[in-house]
Amino acid sequence: MQEEVEQKTVALVINATKLTGRELKKAIVKLLAHLKDKQNHPNIPQGKQSVKQLAEQGQGMTSIEITDQNIKDFERVAKKYGVDFAVMKDKHEVPPKYVVFFKGKDADAITNAFKEYTADMVKKAARPSVFAELRKLAELAKNTVIQKVKHKDKEQSL
């Protein structure tokens, strides 16, 4: 009886090593296939990139102009929507303007990004300026004169 249990245990250990060997072989084959596939498809940049990199992808480009003050806000919204874009500064204008290029296939994401971006800009424009309010209050405080008059009348009480 004991000998039979020992033989079954040894058989189980041998089968387990064969199983892990097979699984290891499958894993190595999958890894090699993945590495080969990765070599065939070079790493395509995502998000903000140069105009040259965007043009090399060959998917067509569209462009818009954005003012200097709003470029960082727009970059944040574009990254949120996963839009591939490139920013180029137009140096010939006195207040510099930025031209933002997009992939042609990202049209839906671009429209959603611009809707959110314009909504944020409208919200910021509608907010009152804290500095302007502070200046008004400082002017009011400056104009009010506090009169301190001390009366030194001493009276004797009964």
Short mmCIF file of N, CA and C in Angstrom, two decimals:
data_model
loop_
_atom_site.label_atom_id
_atom_site.label_comp_id
_atom_site.label_asym_id
_atom_site.label_seq_id
_atom_site.Cartn_x
_atom_site.Cartn_y
_atom_site.Cartn_z
N MET A 1 0.82 -1.19 0.00
CA MET A 1 0.00 0.00 0.00
C MET A 1 0.87 1.26 0.00
N GLN A 2 1.85 1.32 0.85
CA GLN A 2 2.74 2.47 0.95
C GLN A 2 3.50 2.67 -0.36
N GLU A 3 3.94 1.60 -0.96
CA GLU A 3 4.70 1.66 -2.20
C GLU A 3 3.84 2.23 -3.34
N GLU A 4 2.58 1.85 -3.34
CA GLU A 4 1.64 2.35 -4.37
C GLU A 4 1.44 3.86 -4.23
N VAL A 5 1.32 4.35 -3.01
CA VAL A 5 1.15 5.78 -2.76
C VAL A 5 2.39 6.54 -3.21
N GLU A 6 3.58 5.97 -2.92
CA GLU A 6 4.82 6.62 -3.32
C GLU A 6 4.94 6.71 -4.84
N GLN A 7 4.54 5.65 -5.56
CA GLN A 7 4.60 5.66 -7.03
C GLN A 7 3.65 6.71 -7.62
N LYS A 8 2.46 6.82 -7.04
CA LYS A 8 1.50 7.81 -7.52
C LYS A 8 2.01 9.23 -7.25
N THR A 9 2.67 9.43 -6.12
CA THR A 9 3.23 10.75 -5.79
C THR A 9 4.33 11.12 -6.78
N VAL A 10 5.21 10.16 -7.08
CA VAL A 10 6.28 10.41 -8.04
C VAL A 10 5.70 10.69 -9.42
N ALA A 11 4.67 9.97 -9.81
CA ALA A 11 4.02 10.19 -11.11
C ALA A 11 3.39 11.58 -11.16
N LEU A 12 2.79 12.01 -10.07
CA LEU A 12 2.18 13.33 -10.00
C LEU A 12 3.24 14.42 -10.14
N VAL A 13 4.38 14.28 -9.50
CA VAL A 13 5.46 15.25 -9.58
C VAL A 13 5.99 15.32 -11.00
N ILE A 14 6.16 14.17 -11.66
CA ILE A 14 6.66 14.14 -13.04
C ILE A 14 5.66 14.84 -13.96
N ASN A 15 4.36 14.59 -13.81
CA ASN A 15 3.35 15.24 -14.64
C ASN A 15 3.33 16.75 -14.41
N ALA A 16 3.52 17.18 -13.17
CA ALA A 16 3.52 18.61 -12.87
C ALA A 16 4.70 19.30 -13.53
N THR A 17 5.87 18.67 -13.55
CA THR A 17 7.02 19.29 -14.20
C THR A 17 6.84 19.34 -15.70
N LYS A 18 6.20 18.33 -16.27
CA LYS A 18 5.93 18.36 -17.70
C LYS A 18 4.95 19.50 -18.02
N LEU A 19 3.96 19.68 -17.15
CA LEU A 19 2.97 20.73 -17.36
C LEU A 19 3.62 22.10 -17.31
N THR A 20 4.47 22.33 -16.34
CA THR A 20 5.11 23.64 -16.26
C THR A 20 6.08 23.84 -17.41
N GLY A 21 6.72 22.81 -17.87
CA GLY A 21 7.59 22.91 -19.03
C GLY A 21 6.81 23.30 -20.27
N ARG A 22 5.66 22.70 -20.45
CA ARG A 22 4.81 23.04 -21.59
C ARG A 22 4.31 24.48 -21.50
N GLU A 23 3.86 24.84 -20.30
CA GLU A 23 3.37 26.21 -20.10
C GLU A 23 4.50 27.23 -20.31
N LEU A 24 5.69 26.89 -19.86
CA LEU A 24 6.84 27.77 -20.06
C LEU A 24 7.13 27.94 -21.54
N LYS A 25 7.05 26.85 -22.27
CA LYS A 25 7.28 26.90 -23.71
C LYS A 25 6.24 27.79 -24.40
N LYS A 26 4.96 27.63 -24.00
CA LYS A 26 3.89 28.46 -24.58
C LYS A 26 4.13 29.94 -24.27
N ALA A 27 4.54 30.22 -23.04
CA ALA A 27 4.77 31.61 -22.65
C ALA A 27 5.92 32.22 -23.45
N ILE A 28 6.98 31.46 -23.67
CA ILE A 28 8.11 31.96 -24.44
C ILE A 28 7.71 32.21 -25.89
N VAL A 29 6.92 31.31 -26.46
CA VAL A 29 6.45 31.48 -27.84
C VAL A 29 5.60 32.73 -27.96
N LYS A 30 4.71 32.95 -27.00
CA LYS A 30 3.88 34.16 -27.03
C LYS A 30 4.72 35.42 -26.87
N LEU A 31 5.72 35.38 -26.01
CA LEU A 31 6.60 36.52 -25.81
C LEU A 31 7.36 36.84 -27.10
N LEU A 32 7.89 35.83 -27.76
CA LEU A 32 8.61 36.05 -29.00
C LEU A 32 7.69 36.61 -30.09
N ALA A 33 6.45 36.11 -30.16
CA ALA A 33 5.50 36.63 -31.13
C ALA A 33 5.18 38.10 -30.86
N HIS A 34 5.03 38.44 -29.58
CA HIS A 34 4.74 39.83 -29.20
C HIS A 34 5.91 40.74 -29.56
N LEU A 35 7.14 40.30 -29.28
CA LEU A 35 8.31 41.12 -29.61
C LEU A 35 8.46 41.30 -31.11
N LYS A 36 8.16 40.25 -31.88
CA LYS A 36 8.24 40.35 -33.33
C LYS A 36 7.19 41.32 -33.86
N ASP A 37 5.99 41.27 -33.30
CA ASP A 37 4.91 42.17 -33.70
C ASP A 37 5.26 43.61 -33.35
N LYS A 38 5.90 43.80 -32.20
CA LYS A 38 6.27 45.14 -31.76
C LYS A 38 7.34 45.74 -32.68
N GLN A 39 8.23 44.91 -33.21
CA GLN A 39 9.25 45.40 -34.13
C GLN A 39 8.64 45.82 -35.46
N ASN A 40 7.59 45.13 -35.89
CA ASN A 40 6.93 45.47 -37.14
C ASN A 40 6.15 46.76 -37.05
N HIS A 41 5.63 47.09 -35.86
CA HIS A 41 4.87 48.31 -35.65
C HIS A 41 5.68 49.23 -34.74
N PRO A 42 6.34 50.25 -35.30
CA PRO A 42 7.14 51.12 -34.45
C PRO A 42 6.25 51.90 -33.47
N ASN A 43 6.86 52.38 -32.44
CA ASN A 43 6.13 53.10 -31.40
C ASN A 43 5.62 54.43 -31.96
N ILE A 44 4.31 54.56 -32.06
CA ILE A 44 3.68 55.79 -32.57
C ILE A 44 3.45 56.73 -31.39
N PRO A 45 3.96 57.96 -31.47
CA PRO A 45 3.77 58.88 -30.35
C PRO A 45 2.30 59.24 -30.17
N GLN A 46 1.92 59.50 -28.94
CA GLN A 46 0.55 59.86 -28.58
C GLN A 46 0.56 61.23 -27.91
N GLY A 47 -0.55 61.95 -28.00
CA GLY A 47 -0.68 63.24 -27.32
C GLY A 47 0.08 64.34 -28.03
N LYS A 48 0.76 65.20 -27.25
CA LYS A 48 1.49 66.32 -27.83
C LYS A 48 2.76 65.81 -28.50
N GLN A 49 3.02 66.28 -29.71
CA GLN A 49 4.19 65.87 -30.46
C GLN A 49 4.58 66.99 -31.42
N SER A 50 5.66 66.78 -32.15
CA SER A 50 6.09 67.81 -33.10
C SER A 50 5.25 67.71 -34.37
N VAL A 51 5.27 68.78 -35.15
CA VAL A 51 4.51 68.82 -36.40
C VAL A 51 5.05 67.76 -37.36
N LYS A 52 6.36 67.58 -37.35
CA LYS A 52 7.00 66.60 -38.23
C LYS A 52 6.52 65.18 -37.89
N GLN A 53 6.50 64.84 -36.61
CA GLN A 53 6.03 63.51 -36.19
C GLN A 53 4.57 63.30 -36.59
N LEU A 54 3.76 64.32 -36.44
CA LEU A 54 2.35 64.21 -36.79
C LEU A 54 2.17 64.03 -38.29
N ALA A 55 2.98 64.73 -39.08
CA ALA A 55 2.88 64.62 -40.54
C ALA A 55 3.36 63.26 -41.03
N GLU A 56 4.35 62.68 -40.36
CA GLU A 56 4.89 61.38 -40.77
C GLU A 56 3.89 60.25 -40.61
N GLN A 57 2.88 60.43 -39.79
CA GLN A 57 1.90 59.36 -39.59
C GLN A 57 0.95 59.24 -40.76
N GLY A 58 0.91 60.23 -41.64
CA GLY A 58 0.18 60.15 -42.90
C GLY A 58 -1.32 59.97 -42.77
N GLN A 59 -1.94 60.61 -41.81
CA GLN A 59 -3.39 60.47 -41.64
C GLN A 59 -4.10 61.79 -41.89
N GLY A 60 -3.44 62.75 -42.50
CA GLY A 60 -4.05 64.04 -42.77
C GLY A 60 -4.06 64.91 -41.52
N MET A 61 -3.97 66.21 -41.73
CA MET A 61 -3.94 67.13 -40.59
C MET A 61 -4.90 68.28 -40.82
N THR A 62 -5.47 68.75 -39.70
CA THR A 62 -6.28 69.96 -39.71
C THR A 62 -5.66 70.91 -38.70
N SER A 63 -5.98 72.20 -38.80
CA SER A 63 -5.35 73.15 -37.88
C SER A 63 -6.34 74.23 -37.46
N ILE A 64 -6.04 74.84 -36.30
CA ILE A 64 -6.79 75.99 -35.79
C ILE A 64 -5.80 76.93 -35.11
N GLU A 65 -6.23 78.17 -34.85
CA GLU A 65 -5.38 79.14 -34.16
C GLU A 65 -5.89 79.35 -32.74
N ILE A 66 -4.95 79.47 -31.80
CA ILE A 66 -5.28 79.72 -30.40
C ILE A 66 -4.39 80.85 -29.92
N THR A 67 -4.94 81.72 -29.05
CA THR A 67 -4.15 82.84 -28.54
C THR A 67 -3.16 82.36 -27.49
N ASP A 68 -2.21 83.21 -27.17
CA ASP A 68 -1.14 82.88 -26.24
C ASP A 68 -1.65 82.53 -24.85
N GLN A 69 -2.65 83.23 -24.37
CA GLN A 69 -3.13 83.05 -23.00
C GLN A 69 -3.76 81.68 -22.78
N ASN A 70 -4.32 81.10 -23.80
CA ASN A 70 -5.13 79.91 -23.62
C ASN A 70 -4.45 78.61 -24.02
N ILE A 71 -3.20 78.62 -24.40
CA ILE A 71 -2.58 77.41 -24.96
C ILE A 71 -2.46 76.29 -23.93
N LYS A 72 -2.12 76.60 -22.70
CA LYS A 72 -1.97 75.55 -21.68
C LYS A 72 -3.32 74.93 -21.32
N ASP A 73 -4.35 75.75 -21.25
CA ASP A 73 -5.68 75.22 -20.96
C ASP A 73 -6.12 74.27 -22.06
N PHE A 74 -5.84 74.64 -23.30
CA PHE A 74 -6.23 73.77 -24.41
C PHE A 74 -5.46 72.45 -24.38
N GLU A 75 -4.16 72.50 -24.06
CA GLU A 75 -3.35 71.27 -24.01
C GLU A 75 -3.92 70.31 -22.99
N ARG A 76 -4.36 70.83 -21.85
CA ARG A 76 -4.93 69.97 -20.81
C ARG A 76 -6.19 69.26 -21.31
N VAL A 77 -7.06 69.99 -21.98
CA VAL A 77 -8.31 69.40 -22.49
C VAL A 77 -8.01 68.39 -23.60
N ALA A 78 -7.05 68.70 -24.48
CA ALA A 78 -6.71 67.79 -25.58
C ALA A 78 -6.13 66.48 -25.04
N LYS A 79 -5.31 66.56 -24.01
CA LYS A 79 -4.76 65.34 -23.41
C LYS A 79 -5.87 64.51 -22.79
N LYS A 80 -6.84 65.17 -22.19
CA LYS A 80 -7.96 64.46 -21.57
C LYS A 80 -8.73 63.63 -22.60
N TYR A 81 -8.90 64.17 -23.80
CA TYR A 81 -9.64 63.47 -24.84
C TYR A 81 -8.77 62.56 -25.70
N GLY A 82 -7.49 62.47 -25.41
CA GLY A 82 -6.60 61.57 -26.14
C GLY A 82 -6.36 61.99 -27.58
N VAL A 83 -6.34 63.27 -27.83
CA VAL A 83 -6.16 63.79 -29.19
C VAL A 83 -4.66 63.91 -29.46
N ASP A 84 -4.22 63.44 -30.62
CA ASP A 84 -2.84 63.64 -31.04
C ASP A 84 -2.76 65.02 -31.69
N PHE A 85 -1.89 65.88 -31.17
CA PHE A 85 -1.82 67.25 -31.67
C PHE A 85 -0.39 67.76 -31.64
N ALA A 86 -0.14 68.80 -32.41
CA ALA A 86 1.15 69.47 -32.43
C ALA A 86 0.90 70.97 -32.38
N VAL A 87 1.72 71.68 -31.62
CA VAL A 87 1.56 73.12 -31.45
C VAL A 87 2.74 73.81 -32.13
N MET A 88 2.44 74.82 -32.96
CA MET A 88 3.48 75.59 -33.63
C MET A 88 3.22 77.07 -33.38
N LYS A 89 4.25 77.79 -32.97
CA LYS A 89 4.13 79.21 -32.67
C LYS A 89 4.35 80.02 -33.94
N ASP A 90 3.43 80.94 -34.21
CA ASP A 90 3.56 81.84 -35.36
C ASP A 90 4.34 83.06 -34.89
N LYS A 91 5.61 83.15 -35.27
CA LYS A 91 6.49 84.20 -34.76
C LYS A 91 6.34 85.53 -35.50
N HIS A 92 5.65 85.54 -36.63
CA HIS A 92 5.53 86.76 -37.42
C HIS A 92 4.50 87.72 -36.85
N GLU A 93 3.61 87.26 -36.01
CA GLU A 93 2.59 88.11 -35.39
C GLU A 93 3.20 88.80 -34.17
N VAL A 94 2.76 90.03 -33.89
CA VAL A 94 3.29 90.76 -32.74
C VAL A 94 2.77 90.14 -31.45
N PRO A 95 1.46 90.02 -31.21
CA PRO A 95 1.10 89.13 -30.10
C PRO A 95 1.14 87.72 -30.68
N PRO A 96 2.03 86.86 -30.17
CA PRO A 96 2.21 85.55 -30.81
C PRO A 96 0.93 84.72 -30.81
N LYS A 97 0.69 84.06 -31.92
CA LYS A 97 -0.45 83.16 -32.04
C LYS A 97 0.09 81.76 -32.23
N TYR A 98 -0.66 80.79 -31.77
CA TYR A 98 -0.27 79.40 -31.89
C TYR A 98 -1.20 78.70 -32.86
N VAL A 99 -0.63 77.87 -33.72
CA VAL A 99 -1.41 77.05 -34.64
C VAL A 99 -1.34 75.63 -34.12
N VAL A 100 -2.50 75.02 -33.89
CA VAL A 100 -2.56 73.66 -33.36
C VAL A 100 -3.00 72.74 -34.49
N PHE A 101 -2.18 71.71 -34.77
CA PHE A 101 -2.47 70.73 -35.81
C PHE A 101 -2.99 69.45 -35.17
N PHE A 102 -3.97 68.81 -35.84
CA PHE A 102 -4.56 67.56 -35.36
C PHE A 102 -4.52 66.52 -36.46
N LYS A 103 -4.66 65.26 -36.06
CA LYS A 103 -4.85 64.20 -37.05
C LYS A 103 -6.26 64.34 -37.61
N GLY A 104 -6.42 63.99 -38.86
CA GLY A 104 -7.73 64.10 -39.48
C GLY A 104 -8.73 63.13 -38.90
N LYS A 105 -8.28 61.96 -38.43
CA LYS A 105 -9.22 60.95 -37.92
C LYS A 105 -9.76 61.30 -36.54
N ASP A 106 -9.16 62.25 -35.86
CA ASP A 106 -9.60 62.63 -34.51
C ASP A 106 -10.68 63.70 -34.53
N ALA A 107 -11.45 63.80 -35.59
CA ALA A 107 -12.41 64.90 -35.74
C ALA A 107 -13.45 64.92 -34.62
N ASP A 108 -14.00 63.76 -34.26
CA ASP A 108 -15.01 63.73 -33.20
C ASP A 108 -14.42 64.12 -31.85
N ALA A 109 -13.24 63.61 -31.56
CA ALA A 109 -12.60 63.96 -30.30
C ALA A 109 -12.25 65.44 -30.27
N ILE A 110 -11.87 65.99 -31.41
CA ILE A 110 -11.52 67.41 -31.47
C ILE A 110 -12.74 68.27 -31.19
N THR A 111 -13.88 67.92 -31.79
CA THR A 111 -15.08 68.73 -31.56
C THR A 111 -15.50 68.68 -30.10
N ASN A 112 -15.41 67.50 -29.47
CA ASN A 112 -15.75 67.40 -28.05
C ASN A 112 -14.77 68.19 -27.19
N ALA A 113 -13.49 68.12 -27.54
CA ALA A 113 -12.47 68.86 -26.78
C ALA A 113 -12.72 70.36 -26.90
N PHE A 114 -13.06 70.83 -28.10
CA PHE A 114 -13.32 72.26 -28.28
C PHE A 114 -14.58 72.70 -27.56
N LYS A 115 -15.59 71.85 -27.52
CA LYS A 115 -16.81 72.21 -26.77
C LYS A 115 -16.47 72.42 -25.30
N GLU A 116 -15.71 71.49 -24.74
CA GLU A 116 -15.34 71.62 -23.33
C GLU A 116 -14.42 72.82 -23.11
N TYR A 117 -13.49 73.02 -24.01
CA TYR A 117 -12.54 74.13 -23.91
C TYR A 117 -13.27 75.47 -23.96
N THR A 118 -14.19 75.64 -24.91
CA THR A 118 -14.92 76.91 -25.01
C THR A 118 -15.85 77.12 -23.82
N ALA A 119 -16.43 76.03 -23.31
CA ALA A 119 -17.27 76.15 -22.12
C ALA A 119 -16.44 76.62 -20.93
N ASP A 120 -15.22 76.11 -20.79
CA ASP A 120 -14.33 76.55 -19.72
C ASP A 120 -13.96 78.02 -19.88
N MET A 121 -13.69 78.44 -21.11
CA MET A 121 -13.32 79.83 -21.36
C MET A 121 -14.48 80.78 -21.04
N VAL A 122 -15.71 80.38 -21.39
CA VAL A 122 -16.87 81.21 -21.09
C VAL A 122 -17.07 81.31 -19.58
N LYS A 123 -16.87 80.19 -18.88
CA LYS A 123 -17.00 80.20 -17.42
C LYS A 123 -15.98 81.13 -16.79
N LYS A 124 -14.73 81.07 -17.28
CA LYS A 124 -13.68 81.92 -16.72
C LYS A 124 -13.96 83.39 -17.01
N ALA A 125 -14.51 83.70 -18.18
CA ALA A 125 -14.82 85.08 -18.52
C ALA A 125 -15.97 85.62 -17.66
N ALA A 126 -16.90 84.76 -17.29
CA ALA A 126 -18.06 85.19 -16.50
C ALA A 126 -17.72 85.39 -15.02
N ARG A 127 -16.64 84.76 -14.57
CA ARG A 127 -16.27 84.91 -13.16
C ARG A 127 -15.75 86.31 -12.89
N PRO A 128 -16.12 86.87 -11.74
CA PRO A 128 -15.58 88.19 -11.40
C PRO A 128 -14.11 88.08 -11.00
N SER A 129 -13.36 89.11 -11.32
CA SER A 129 -11.94 89.12 -11.00
C SER A 129 -11.75 89.42 -9.50
N VAL A 130 -11.00 88.58 -8.85
CA VAL A 130 -10.75 88.75 -7.42
C VAL A 130 -9.87 89.99 -7.20
N PHE A 131 -8.90 90.20 -8.08
CA PHE A 131 -8.04 91.36 -7.94
C PHE A 131 -8.80 92.67 -8.14
N ALA A 132 -9.74 92.70 -9.07
CA ALA A 132 -10.53 93.91 -9.29
C ALA A 132 -11.38 94.21 -8.05
N GLU A 133 -11.98 93.19 -7.48
CA GLU A 133 -12.77 93.38 -6.26
C GLU A 133 -11.89 93.87 -5.12
N LEU A 134 -10.69 93.31 -5.02
CA LEU A 134 -9.76 93.71 -3.97
C LEU A 134 -9.34 95.17 -4.14
N ARG A 135 -9.11 95.60 -5.37
CA ARG A 135 -8.75 97.00 -5.62
C ARG A 135 -9.89 97.95 -5.22
N LYS A 136 -11.12 97.56 -5.55
CA LYS A 136 -12.28 98.39 -5.18
C LYS A 136 -12.39 98.52 -3.67
N LEU A 137 -12.24 97.43 -2.98
CA LEU A 137 -12.34 97.47 -1.52
C LEU A 137 -11.20 98.28 -0.91
N ALA A 138 -10.00 98.19 -1.50
CA ALA A 138 -8.87 98.97 -1.00
C ALA A 138 -9.13 100.46 -1.20
N GLU A 139 -9.71 100.86 -2.33
CA GLU A 139 -10.07 102.26 -2.59
C GLU A 139 -11.09 102.75 -1.57
N LEU A 140 -12.10 101.92 -1.30
CA LEU A 140 -13.10 102.30 -0.30
C LEU A 140 -12.48 102.47 1.08
N ALA A 141 -11.58 101.60 1.42
CA ALA A 141 -10.93 101.69 2.72
C ALA A 141 -10.05 102.94 2.81
N LYS A 142 -9.43 103.29 1.69
CA LYS A 142 -8.58 104.48 1.66
C LYS A 142 -9.40 105.76 1.81
N ASN A 143 -10.59 105.77 1.21
CA ASN A 143 -11.42 106.98 1.22
C ASN A 143 -12.13 107.20 2.55
N THR A 144 -12.36 106.19 3.29
CA THR A 144 -13.04 106.38 4.57
C THR A 144 -12.02 106.91 5.59
N VAL A 145 -12.37 107.97 6.23
CA VAL A 145 -11.50 108.60 7.22
C VAL A 145 -12.10 108.31 8.58
N ILE A 146 -11.29 107.77 9.41
CA ILE A 146 -11.75 107.49 10.76
C ILE A 146 -11.33 108.68 11.64
N GLN A 147 -12.32 109.27 12.26
CA GLN A 147 -12.05 110.43 13.11
C GLN A 147 -11.95 109.95 14.54
N LYS A 148 -10.78 110.17 15.06
CA LYS A 148 -10.57 109.81 16.46
C LYS A 148 -10.44 111.10 17.26
N VAL A 149 -11.47 111.38 17.99
CA VAL A 149 -11.47 112.58 18.83
C VAL A 149 -11.60 112.11 20.27
N LYS A 150 -10.66 112.54 21.04
CA LYS A 150 -10.70 112.14 22.44
C LYS A 150 -11.21 113.32 23.27
N HIS A 151 -12.14 113.03 24.08
CA HIS A 151 -12.71 114.04 24.97
C HIS A 151 -12.14 113.80 26.35
N LYS A 152 -11.45 114.79 26.87
CA LYS A 152 -10.83 114.64 28.17
C LYS A 152 -11.57 115.45 29.24
N ASP A 153 -12.83 115.27 29.27
CA ASP A 153 -13.64 115.97 30.26
C ASP A 153 -13.73 115.06 31.50
N LYS A 154 -13.24 115.58 32.57
CA LYS A 154 -13.36 114.82 33.80
C LYS A 154 -14.40 115.47 34.69
N GLU A 155 -15.31 114.69 35.06
CA GLU A 155 -16.37 115.19 35.95
C GLU A 155 -16.33 114.38 37.23
N GLN A 156 -16.69 115.08 38.25
CA GLN A 156 -16.76 114.36 39.51
C GLN A 156 -18.18 113.90 39.74
N SER A 157 -18.25 112.73 40.16
CA SER A 157 -19.58 112.18 40.41
C SER A 157 -19.82 112.11 41.90
N LEU A 158 -21.05 112.11 42.27
CA LEU A 158 -21.40 112.09 43.70
C LEU A 158 -21.40 110.75 44.25
#
